Short mmCIF file of C-alpha atoms and ligand atoms in Angstrom, two decimals:
data_model
loop_
_atom_site.label_atom_id
_atom_site.label_comp_id
_atom_site.label_asym_id
_atom_site.label_seq_id
_atom_site.Cartn_x
_atom_site.Cartn_y
_atom_site.Cartn_z
CA MET A 1 53.22 37.41 -75.09
CA ALA A 2 51.93 39.17 -71.95
CA THR A 3 53.63 42.27 -73.34
CA SER A 4 51.71 42.25 -76.64
CA ARG A 5 49.87 45.52 -77.27
CA PHE A 6 46.53 43.73 -77.57
CA LEU A 7 46.82 42.07 -74.13
CA ARG A 8 48.25 45.26 -72.61
CA ALA A 9 45.25 47.24 -73.91
CA CYS A 10 42.85 44.62 -72.46
CA ARG A 11 44.44 45.38 -69.08
CA ARG A 12 44.28 49.18 -69.73
CA GLU A 13 48.09 49.45 -69.74
CA PRO A 14 49.81 52.01 -72.01
CA VAL A 15 50.70 50.84 -75.54
CA ASP A 16 52.95 52.14 -78.36
CA VAL A 17 50.09 52.24 -80.90
CA THR A 18 46.40 51.27 -80.75
CA PRO A 19 46.00 47.50 -81.23
CA VAL A 20 43.60 46.41 -83.97
CA TRP A 21 41.88 43.18 -85.02
CA PHE A 22 38.64 42.58 -86.89
CA MET A 23 35.64 40.41 -86.15
CA ARG A 24 35.32 37.96 -89.07
CA GLN A 25 38.88 38.78 -90.14
CA ALA A 26 38.94 35.29 -91.66
CA GLY A 27 36.20 34.74 -94.18
CA ARG A 28 34.71 35.21 -97.60
CA TYR A 29 36.22 38.64 -98.34
CA MET A 30 39.59 36.84 -98.69
CA ALA A 31 40.39 34.99 -101.94
CA GLU A 32 42.42 32.34 -100.10
CA TYR A 33 39.40 31.58 -97.85
CA ARG A 34 37.04 31.33 -100.84
CA ALA A 35 39.50 28.98 -102.57
CA LEU A 36 39.48 26.65 -99.56
CA ARG A 37 35.68 26.84 -99.35
CA GLU A 38 35.40 25.52 -102.90
CA ARG A 39 36.77 22.23 -101.61
CA HIS A 40 35.43 22.14 -98.01
CA SER A 41 32.21 23.12 -96.25
CA LEU A 42 32.27 25.61 -93.38
CA LEU A 43 31.66 22.79 -90.88
CA ASP A 44 34.45 20.68 -92.43
CA ILE A 45 36.86 23.57 -91.86
CA CYS A 46 35.63 24.02 -88.28
CA ARG A 47 36.06 20.29 -87.57
CA ALA A 48 39.53 19.79 -89.13
CA PRO A 49 42.25 21.31 -86.94
CA ASP A 50 44.69 21.72 -89.85
CA LEU A 51 42.12 23.60 -91.98
CA ALA A 52 40.95 25.72 -89.03
CA THR A 53 44.60 26.57 -88.37
CA GLU A 54 45.20 27.54 -91.99
CA VAL A 55 42.16 29.85 -92.06
CA THR A 56 42.94 31.41 -88.66
CA LEU A 57 46.37 32.38 -89.98
CA GLN A 58 45.23 33.77 -93.37
CA PRO A 59 44.52 37.30 -92.06
CA VAL A 60 47.63 37.26 -89.83
CA HIS A 61 49.75 36.80 -92.97
CA ARG A 62 47.99 39.47 -95.04
CA ILE A 63 46.89 42.18 -92.58
CA GLU A 64 48.67 44.08 -89.78
CA VAL A 65 46.40 42.66 -87.07
CA ASP A 66 47.49 42.53 -83.44
CA ALA A 67 45.54 39.38 -82.60
CA ALA A 68 44.37 36.18 -84.27
CA ILE A 69 40.88 34.81 -83.59
CA LEU A 70 40.25 31.09 -83.56
CA PHE A 71 38.40 30.03 -86.70
CA SER A 72 35.30 28.20 -85.53
CA ASP A 73 31.60 28.94 -85.24
CA LEU A 74 29.41 30.10 -82.41
CA LEU A 75 26.87 27.33 -83.03
CA LEU A 76 29.21 24.32 -82.63
CA PRO A 77 28.07 23.56 -79.04
CA LEU A 78 24.46 23.15 -80.21
CA GLU A 79 25.04 19.84 -81.98
CA PRO A 80 26.34 17.87 -78.93
CA MET A 81 23.37 19.28 -76.99
CA GLY A 82 21.10 17.46 -79.42
CA LEU A 83 20.44 20.34 -81.81
CA PRO A 84 22.14 19.50 -85.13
CA PHE A 85 22.31 22.25 -87.75
CA ASP A 86 23.79 23.09 -91.13
CA PHE A 87 24.73 26.21 -93.08
CA ILE A 88 22.51 26.84 -96.10
CA LYS A 89 24.15 28.82 -98.91
CA GLY A 90 22.86 32.39 -98.97
CA GLU A 91 20.67 31.89 -95.89
CA GLY A 92 22.98 31.20 -92.98
CA PRO A 93 22.53 28.60 -90.26
CA GLN A 94 19.52 26.32 -90.03
CA ILE A 95 18.78 24.22 -86.92
CA GLU A 96 17.11 20.93 -87.92
CA SER A 97 14.56 20.80 -85.07
CA PRO A 98 14.45 24.08 -83.16
CA ILE A 99 13.22 24.24 -79.56
CA THR A 100 9.47 24.90 -79.50
CA SER A 101 8.43 23.94 -75.95
CA PRO A 102 9.67 23.43 -72.38
CA ALA A 103 9.62 19.66 -73.09
CA ASP A 104 12.23 20.19 -75.84
CA ILE A 105 14.43 21.92 -73.26
CA GLU A 106 14.11 18.97 -70.85
CA ARG A 107 15.38 16.67 -73.59
CA LEU A 108 18.61 18.60 -74.23
CA LYS A 109 21.86 16.81 -73.52
CA THR A 110 24.87 18.06 -71.67
CA PHE A 111 28.40 17.26 -72.91
CA GLU A 112 32.08 17.33 -72.06
CA PRO A 113 33.69 19.95 -74.38
CA ARG A 114 37.09 18.22 -74.14
CA GLU A 115 35.51 15.24 -75.92
CA ALA A 116 32.68 16.61 -78.07
CA LEU A 117 34.66 19.69 -79.18
CA GLY A 118 38.14 18.22 -78.79
CA HIS A 119 38.90 19.16 -82.41
CA VAL A 120 38.58 22.87 -81.49
CA LEU A 121 41.04 22.39 -78.65
CA ASP A 122 43.43 20.52 -80.99
CA ALA A 123 43.18 23.45 -83.43
CA ILE A 124 44.14 25.88 -80.65
CA GLY A 125 47.33 23.90 -79.97
CA MET A 126 48.22 23.80 -83.70
CA ILE A 127 47.51 27.53 -84.16
CA GLN A 128 49.67 28.49 -81.18
CA ARG A 129 52.57 26.40 -82.56
CA GLU A 130 52.24 28.13 -85.94
CA LEU A 131 51.83 31.60 -84.45
CA ALA A 132 54.96 31.06 -82.33
CA GLY A 133 54.22 34.15 -80.26
CA ARG A 134 53.74 36.52 -83.22
CA VAL A 135 50.34 37.74 -81.95
CA PRO A 136 48.00 36.51 -79.19
CA LEU A 137 45.14 34.13 -79.98
CA ILE A 138 41.53 34.95 -79.03
CA GLY A 139 39.11 32.09 -78.28
CA PHE A 140 35.35 32.63 -78.22
CA ALA A 141 31.88 31.33 -77.52
CA GLY A 142 28.31 32.60 -77.60
CA ALA A 143 26.43 34.06 -74.64
CA PRO A 144 23.29 32.22 -73.47
CA PHE A 145 20.80 34.70 -75.00
CA THR A 146 22.34 34.65 -78.49
CA LEU A 147 22.85 30.87 -78.48
CA ALA A 148 19.32 30.24 -77.17
CA SER A 149 17.91 32.53 -79.84
CA TYR A 150 19.40 30.33 -82.60
CA ALA A 151 18.20 27.17 -80.84
CA ILE A 152 14.65 28.59 -80.62
CA GLU A 153 14.33 30.60 -83.87
CA GLY A 154 16.12 27.91 -85.90
CA GLY A 155 18.17 30.51 -87.73
CA HIS A 156 18.35 34.26 -88.14
CA SER A 157 15.42 36.35 -86.90
CA ASN A 158 14.40 39.98 -87.18
CA ASN A 159 12.20 40.31 -84.10
CA PHE A 160 13.11 37.29 -81.93
CA ALA A 161 9.39 36.72 -81.36
CA ARG A 162 9.71 32.98 -80.64
CA THR A 163 12.60 33.55 -78.22
CA LYS A 164 10.73 36.25 -76.33
CA ALA A 165 7.50 34.23 -76.32
CA LEU A 166 9.33 31.35 -74.61
CA MET A 167 11.09 33.75 -72.22
CA TYR A 168 7.86 35.48 -71.14
CA GLY A 169 5.54 32.47 -71.37
CA HIS A 170 7.78 29.88 -69.70
CA PRO A 171 10.31 31.78 -67.59
CA GLY A 172 11.24 28.67 -65.59
CA ALA A 173 12.09 26.72 -68.74
CA TRP A 174 13.95 29.73 -70.18
CA HIS A 175 16.13 29.98 -67.08
CA ARG A 176 16.86 26.23 -67.18
CA LEU A 177 17.93 26.56 -70.83
CA ALA A 178 20.05 29.67 -70.23
CA ASP A 179 21.59 28.11 -67.13
CA GLN A 180 22.54 24.96 -69.03
CA LEU A 181 24.03 27.02 -71.86
CA ALA A 182 25.97 29.18 -69.38
CA ALA A 183 27.44 26.12 -67.65
CA LEU A 184 28.47 24.52 -70.97
CA VAL A 185 29.89 27.74 -72.43
CA ALA A 186 31.85 28.49 -69.25
CA ASP A 187 33.34 24.98 -69.29
CA TYR A 188 34.08 25.22 -73.03
CA LEU A 189 35.88 28.56 -72.56
CA VAL A 190 37.92 27.20 -69.64
CA ALA A 191 38.87 24.26 -71.91
CA GLN A 192 39.93 26.74 -74.64
CA ILE A 193 42.06 28.61 -72.09
CA GLU A 194 43.66 25.33 -70.92
CA ALA A 195 44.36 24.53 -74.58
CA GLY A 196 46.23 27.84 -74.91
CA VAL A 197 44.12 30.83 -75.98
CA ASP A 198 45.42 34.17 -74.63
CA ALA A 199 42.05 35.93 -74.29
CA VAL A 200 38.38 35.09 -74.89
CA GLN A 201 35.47 36.98 -76.42
CA VAL A 202 31.87 36.24 -75.46
CA PHE A 203 29.56 37.10 -78.38
CA ASP A 204 26.07 38.21 -77.37
CA SER A 205 25.48 39.52 -80.87
CA TRP A 206 21.68 39.93 -80.72
CA VAL A 207 21.13 40.84 -77.06
CA GLY A 208 20.45 44.48 -78.03
CA VAL A 209 16.84 43.45 -78.73
CA LEU A 210 16.23 43.27 -74.96
CA SER A 211 15.17 46.22 -72.80
CA PRO A 212 17.39 46.96 -69.78
CA ALA A 213 14.81 45.35 -67.44
CA ASP A 214 14.52 42.21 -69.57
CA TYR A 215 18.31 42.00 -69.92
CA ARG A 216 18.59 42.11 -66.13
CA GLU A 217 15.95 39.44 -65.65
CA PHE A 218 16.62 36.99 -68.48
CA ALA A 219 20.26 37.38 -69.59
CA LEU A 220 22.48 39.06 -67.01
CA PRO A 221 22.66 36.32 -64.33
CA HIS A 222 23.56 33.67 -66.92
CA THR A 223 26.18 35.72 -68.76
CA ARG A 224 27.66 36.77 -65.42
CA ARG A 225 28.13 33.11 -64.49
CA ILE A 226 30.39 32.67 -67.53
CA PHE A 227 32.63 35.62 -66.61
CA ASP A 228 32.67 34.58 -62.93
CA THR A 229 33.80 31.07 -63.89
CA ILE A 230 36.64 32.37 -66.08
CA GLY A 231 37.72 34.67 -63.24
CA GLY A 232 41.11 36.22 -63.89
CA ARG A 233 42.52 33.36 -66.02
CA VAL A 234 42.84 35.50 -69.20
CA PRO A 235 41.45 38.88 -70.35
CA THR A 236 37.79 38.70 -71.39
CA ILE A 237 35.86 40.69 -74.02
CA HIS A 238 32.06 41.02 -73.85
CA PHE A 239 30.51 41.98 -77.20
CA GLY A 240 27.01 42.71 -78.45
CA THR A 241 25.31 44.91 -81.07
CA GLY A 242 22.54 47.47 -80.55
CA THR A 243 23.55 47.66 -76.89
CA ALA A 244 23.67 51.47 -76.40
CA ALA A 245 20.76 51.33 -73.92
CA ILE A 246 22.14 48.36 -71.92
CA LEU A 247 25.89 49.07 -71.74
CA HIS A 248 25.65 49.52 -67.99
CA GLU A 249 24.00 46.10 -67.62
CA LEU A 250 26.51 44.45 -69.99
CA ARG A 251 29.34 45.81 -67.88
CA GLU A 252 27.69 44.45 -64.75
CA ALA A 253 27.49 41.00 -66.33
CA GLY A 254 31.26 41.07 -66.83
CA GLY A 255 34.17 41.49 -69.21
CA ASP A 256 37.50 43.29 -68.88
CA VAL A 257 36.76 44.79 -72.30
CA ILE A 258 33.30 45.80 -73.55
CA GLY A 259 32.77 45.64 -77.34
CA VAL A 260 30.49 48.32 -78.80
CA ASP A 261 28.94 48.78 -82.23
CA TRP A 262 28.86 51.95 -84.39
CA ARG A 263 25.41 53.16 -83.32
CA ILE A 264 26.89 55.07 -80.36
CA PRO A 265 29.96 57.38 -80.29
CA ILE A 266 32.77 55.51 -78.55
CA ASP A 267 33.38 58.23 -75.91
CA THR A 268 29.67 58.25 -74.94
CA ALA A 269 29.77 54.45 -74.74
CA TRP A 270 32.88 54.55 -72.56
CA GLU A 271 31.19 56.99 -70.14
CA ARG A 272 28.29 54.56 -69.74
CA ILE A 273 30.63 51.57 -69.36
CA GLY A 274 32.93 53.28 -66.86
CA ALA A 275 36.64 54.09 -66.80
CA ASP A 276 37.52 50.83 -65.03
CA ARG A 277 36.93 48.78 -68.22
CA ALA A 278 38.63 48.72 -71.60
CA VAL A 279 36.57 49.33 -74.76
CA GLN A 280 36.69 47.66 -78.19
CA GLY A 281 35.27 49.16 -81.36
CA ASN A 282 33.60 50.69 -83.19
CA LEU A 283 33.81 51.46 -86.93
CA ASP A 284 30.75 50.69 -89.06
CA PRO A 285 31.81 47.66 -91.19
CA THR A 286 30.03 49.10 -94.26
CA LEU A 287 32.60 51.95 -94.33
CA LEU A 288 35.19 49.38 -95.44
CA LEU A 289 33.36 48.99 -98.75
CA GLY A 290 34.60 52.50 -99.67
CA PRO A 291 35.16 55.28 -100.50
CA THR A 292 38.23 54.97 -98.28
CA ASP A 293 38.44 58.69 -97.41
CA ARG A 294 35.22 58.30 -95.42
CA MET A 295 36.64 55.17 -93.73
CA PHE A 296 39.75 57.15 -92.69
CA THR A 297 37.77 60.23 -91.53
CA GLN A 298 35.56 58.07 -89.33
CA THR A 299 38.63 56.21 -87.99
CA ASP A 300 40.18 59.59 -87.06
CA ASP A 301 36.95 60.50 -85.29
CA ILE A 302 37.08 57.30 -83.19
CA LEU A 303 40.76 57.81 -82.31
CA GLN A 304 40.13 61.46 -81.38
CA ARG A 305 37.17 60.57 -79.17
CA VAL A 306 39.36 58.02 -77.38
CA GLY A 307 42.09 60.67 -77.15
CA GLY A 308 44.93 58.26 -76.39
CA ARG A 309 43.26 56.84 -73.26
CA ALA A 310 44.73 53.47 -72.21
CA GLY A 311 42.43 50.52 -72.85
CA HIS A 312 41.18 51.00 -76.43
CA ILE A 313 41.24 48.12 -78.91
CA PHE A 314 40.28 49.16 -82.43
CA ASN A 315 37.74 46.91 -84.15
CA LEU A 316 34.60 47.17 -86.23
CA GLY A 317 31.15 47.44 -84.66
CA HIS A 318 30.40 43.98 -86.13
CA GLY A 319 31.98 41.54 -88.59
CA ILE A 320 33.67 42.32 -91.92
CA LEU A 321 31.16 42.02 -94.78
CA PRO A 322 31.91 39.43 -97.50
CA SER A 323 31.98 42.10 -100.27
CA THR A 324 34.78 44.10 -98.56
CA PRO A 325 37.92 44.65 -100.69
CA VAL A 326 40.85 43.05 -98.84
CA GLU A 327 43.02 46.11 -99.68
CA HIS A 328 40.71 48.31 -97.61
CA VAL A 329 41.16 46.05 -94.59
CA GLN A 330 44.95 46.16 -95.05
CA MET A 331 44.91 49.96 -95.39
CA LEU A 332 42.71 50.37 -92.34
CA ALA A 333 44.92 48.28 -90.02
CA GLN A 334 48.02 50.21 -91.17
CA TYR A 335 46.17 53.48 -90.74
CA VAL A 336 45.09 52.71 -87.15
CA HIS A 337 48.73 52.01 -86.28
CA SER A 338 50.20 55.08 -87.97
CA ALA A 339 47.49 57.56 -86.95
CA SER A 340 47.47 56.42 -83.32
CA ARG A 341 51.29 56.64 -83.16
CA ARG A 342 51.07 60.29 -84.28
CA MET A 343 48.50 60.99 -81.56
CA ARG A 344 50.76 59.78 -78.73
O1 CP3 B 401 35.92 36.31 -86.65
C1 CP3 B 401 36.54 35.36 -87.19
O2 CP3 B 401 37.34 35.53 -88.12
C2 CP3 B 401 36.40 33.98 -86.62
C3 CP3 B 401 35.41 33.16 -87.19
C4 CP3 B 401 33.94 33.22 -86.79
C5 CP3 B 401 32.94 32.60 -87.56
N1 CP3 B 401 31.76 32.68 -86.90
C6 CP3 B 401 33.14 31.91 -88.85
C7 CP3 B 401 32.04 31.97 -89.83
C8 CP3 B 401 33.32 33.75 -85.65
C9 CP3 B 401 33.92 34.56 -84.52
C10 CP3 B 401 31.94 33.40 -85.74
C11 CP3 B 401 30.96 33.73 -84.70
C12 CP3 B 401 29.52 33.66 -85.03
N2 CP3 B 401 28.88 32.72 -85.75
C13 CP3 B 401 28.56 34.55 -84.52
C14 CP3 B 401 28.84 35.69 -83.59
C15 CP3 B 401 29.46 36.82 -84.31
C16 CP3 B 401 28.51 37.67 -85.08
O3 CP3 B 401 28.63 37.72 -86.30
O4 CP3 B 401 27.69 38.30 -84.41
C17 CP3 B 401 27.32 34.16 -85.02
C18 CP3 B 401 26.00 34.85 -84.75
C19 CP3 B 401 27.53 32.98 -85.78
C20 CP3 B 401 26.51 32.15 -86.46
C21 CP3 B 401 26.71 32.23 -87.92
N3 CP3 B 401 27.74 31.58 -88.60
C22 CP3 B 401 25.93 32.91 -88.87
C23 CP3 B 401 24.71 33.77 -88.55
C24 CP3 B 401 26.49 32.66 -90.12
C25 CP3 B 401 25.97 33.08 -91.47
C26 CP3 B 401 26.25 34.49 -91.73
C27 CP3 B 401 27.00 34.69 -93.01
O5 CP3 B 401 27.81 35.63 -93.04
O6 CP3 B 401 26.76 33.94 -93.97
C28 CP3 B 401 27.65 31.87 -89.93
C29 CP3 B 401 28.57 31.40 -90.97
C30 CP3 B 401 30.01 31.74 -90.77
N4 CP3 B 401 30.73 31.57 -89.64
C31 CP3 B 401 30.87 32.26 -91.76
C32 CP3 B 401 32.14 32.40 -91.19
C33 CP3 B 401 33.42 32.88 -91.82
C34 CP3 B 401 30.44 32.51 -93.20
C35 CP3 B 401 31.39 31.93 -94.17
C36 CP3 B 401 31.02 30.80 -95.05
O7 CP3 B 401 29.86 30.43 -95.30
O8 CP3 B 401 32.03 30.29 -95.57
#
């Protein structure tokens, strides 16, 4: 397993061809996922280890991916903290009673992930037995800023006004919240590693809304605590979108691999990140809708900018969109393998 091309690339070791996996590689663009969702809610799937295992493996069976990602959701730790939520069709997540004041933060609970999220850890064991070493398994969790933003906004937001108002208006309470989230997420990721994941990705999906100075003040120390706690146990990936202006800060917070979105050319991003880290990315997910010649041209551009440097993991700049034809995803994974082999 340590010799898999995905794990080798995380460590910036040479590989035969560029490893590829896709954020949201399990999900609504696949007919077999939609079929399962007719009978079970998203949370049911997340809470039943056998269903989570089945969904995690769906893309591994259909697509030439070099890694599996645990099927779960970023928001699961919110419920045992006292912030129950649900997924509303067509709207995304909705937190029942979002945080509105410092007093709400004082009331939050802490929890033991091995108990409250034991079903996720059971799923990891089942997935690893089914995978039987075919490809490595990536575990994940949310970074404090992105998790706090859901807890405060109550769902998706365009400007993160409530989150920033709490950050600026009650910095002490913000830091207590972010610190509590960092401690829980770090413990949860260590538990995932003990349960058998081969690498972990920390999603700070919305952190690109912060300026470099605000990132340093309000996010960096908390995210860094997560990476410091994991230490060298397994390779770590640190991902966010809209991060072109804060890549240097993201790198400082931690991560063996930095995930970048499509808004910045990958070679420019890598210069800002530094040659001592691996880079993951960065095709625009909308290109997978077609026409495919544009998807291939842009893939060539990414591979050429990387120029065969060790430490590139091919991925999208964000998750696969539900309307993506599955054939395009299959073609893209094959193409990354064949085109990168020719370039070596
Ligand atoms: O990548 C994978 O294949 C693993 C599965 C995965 C899911 N959520 C399943 C899911 C992962 C890695 C996540 C992470 C996640 N969840 C993030 C961070 C990644 C990102 O996209 O930036 C966030 C912000 C969430 C919270 C969340 N969950 C939102 C905002 C939504 C609604 C968005 C949408 O597409 O409807 C979800 C729902 C969700 N989580 C789906 C899946 C497959 C949608 C599928 C469904 O309703 O059946």
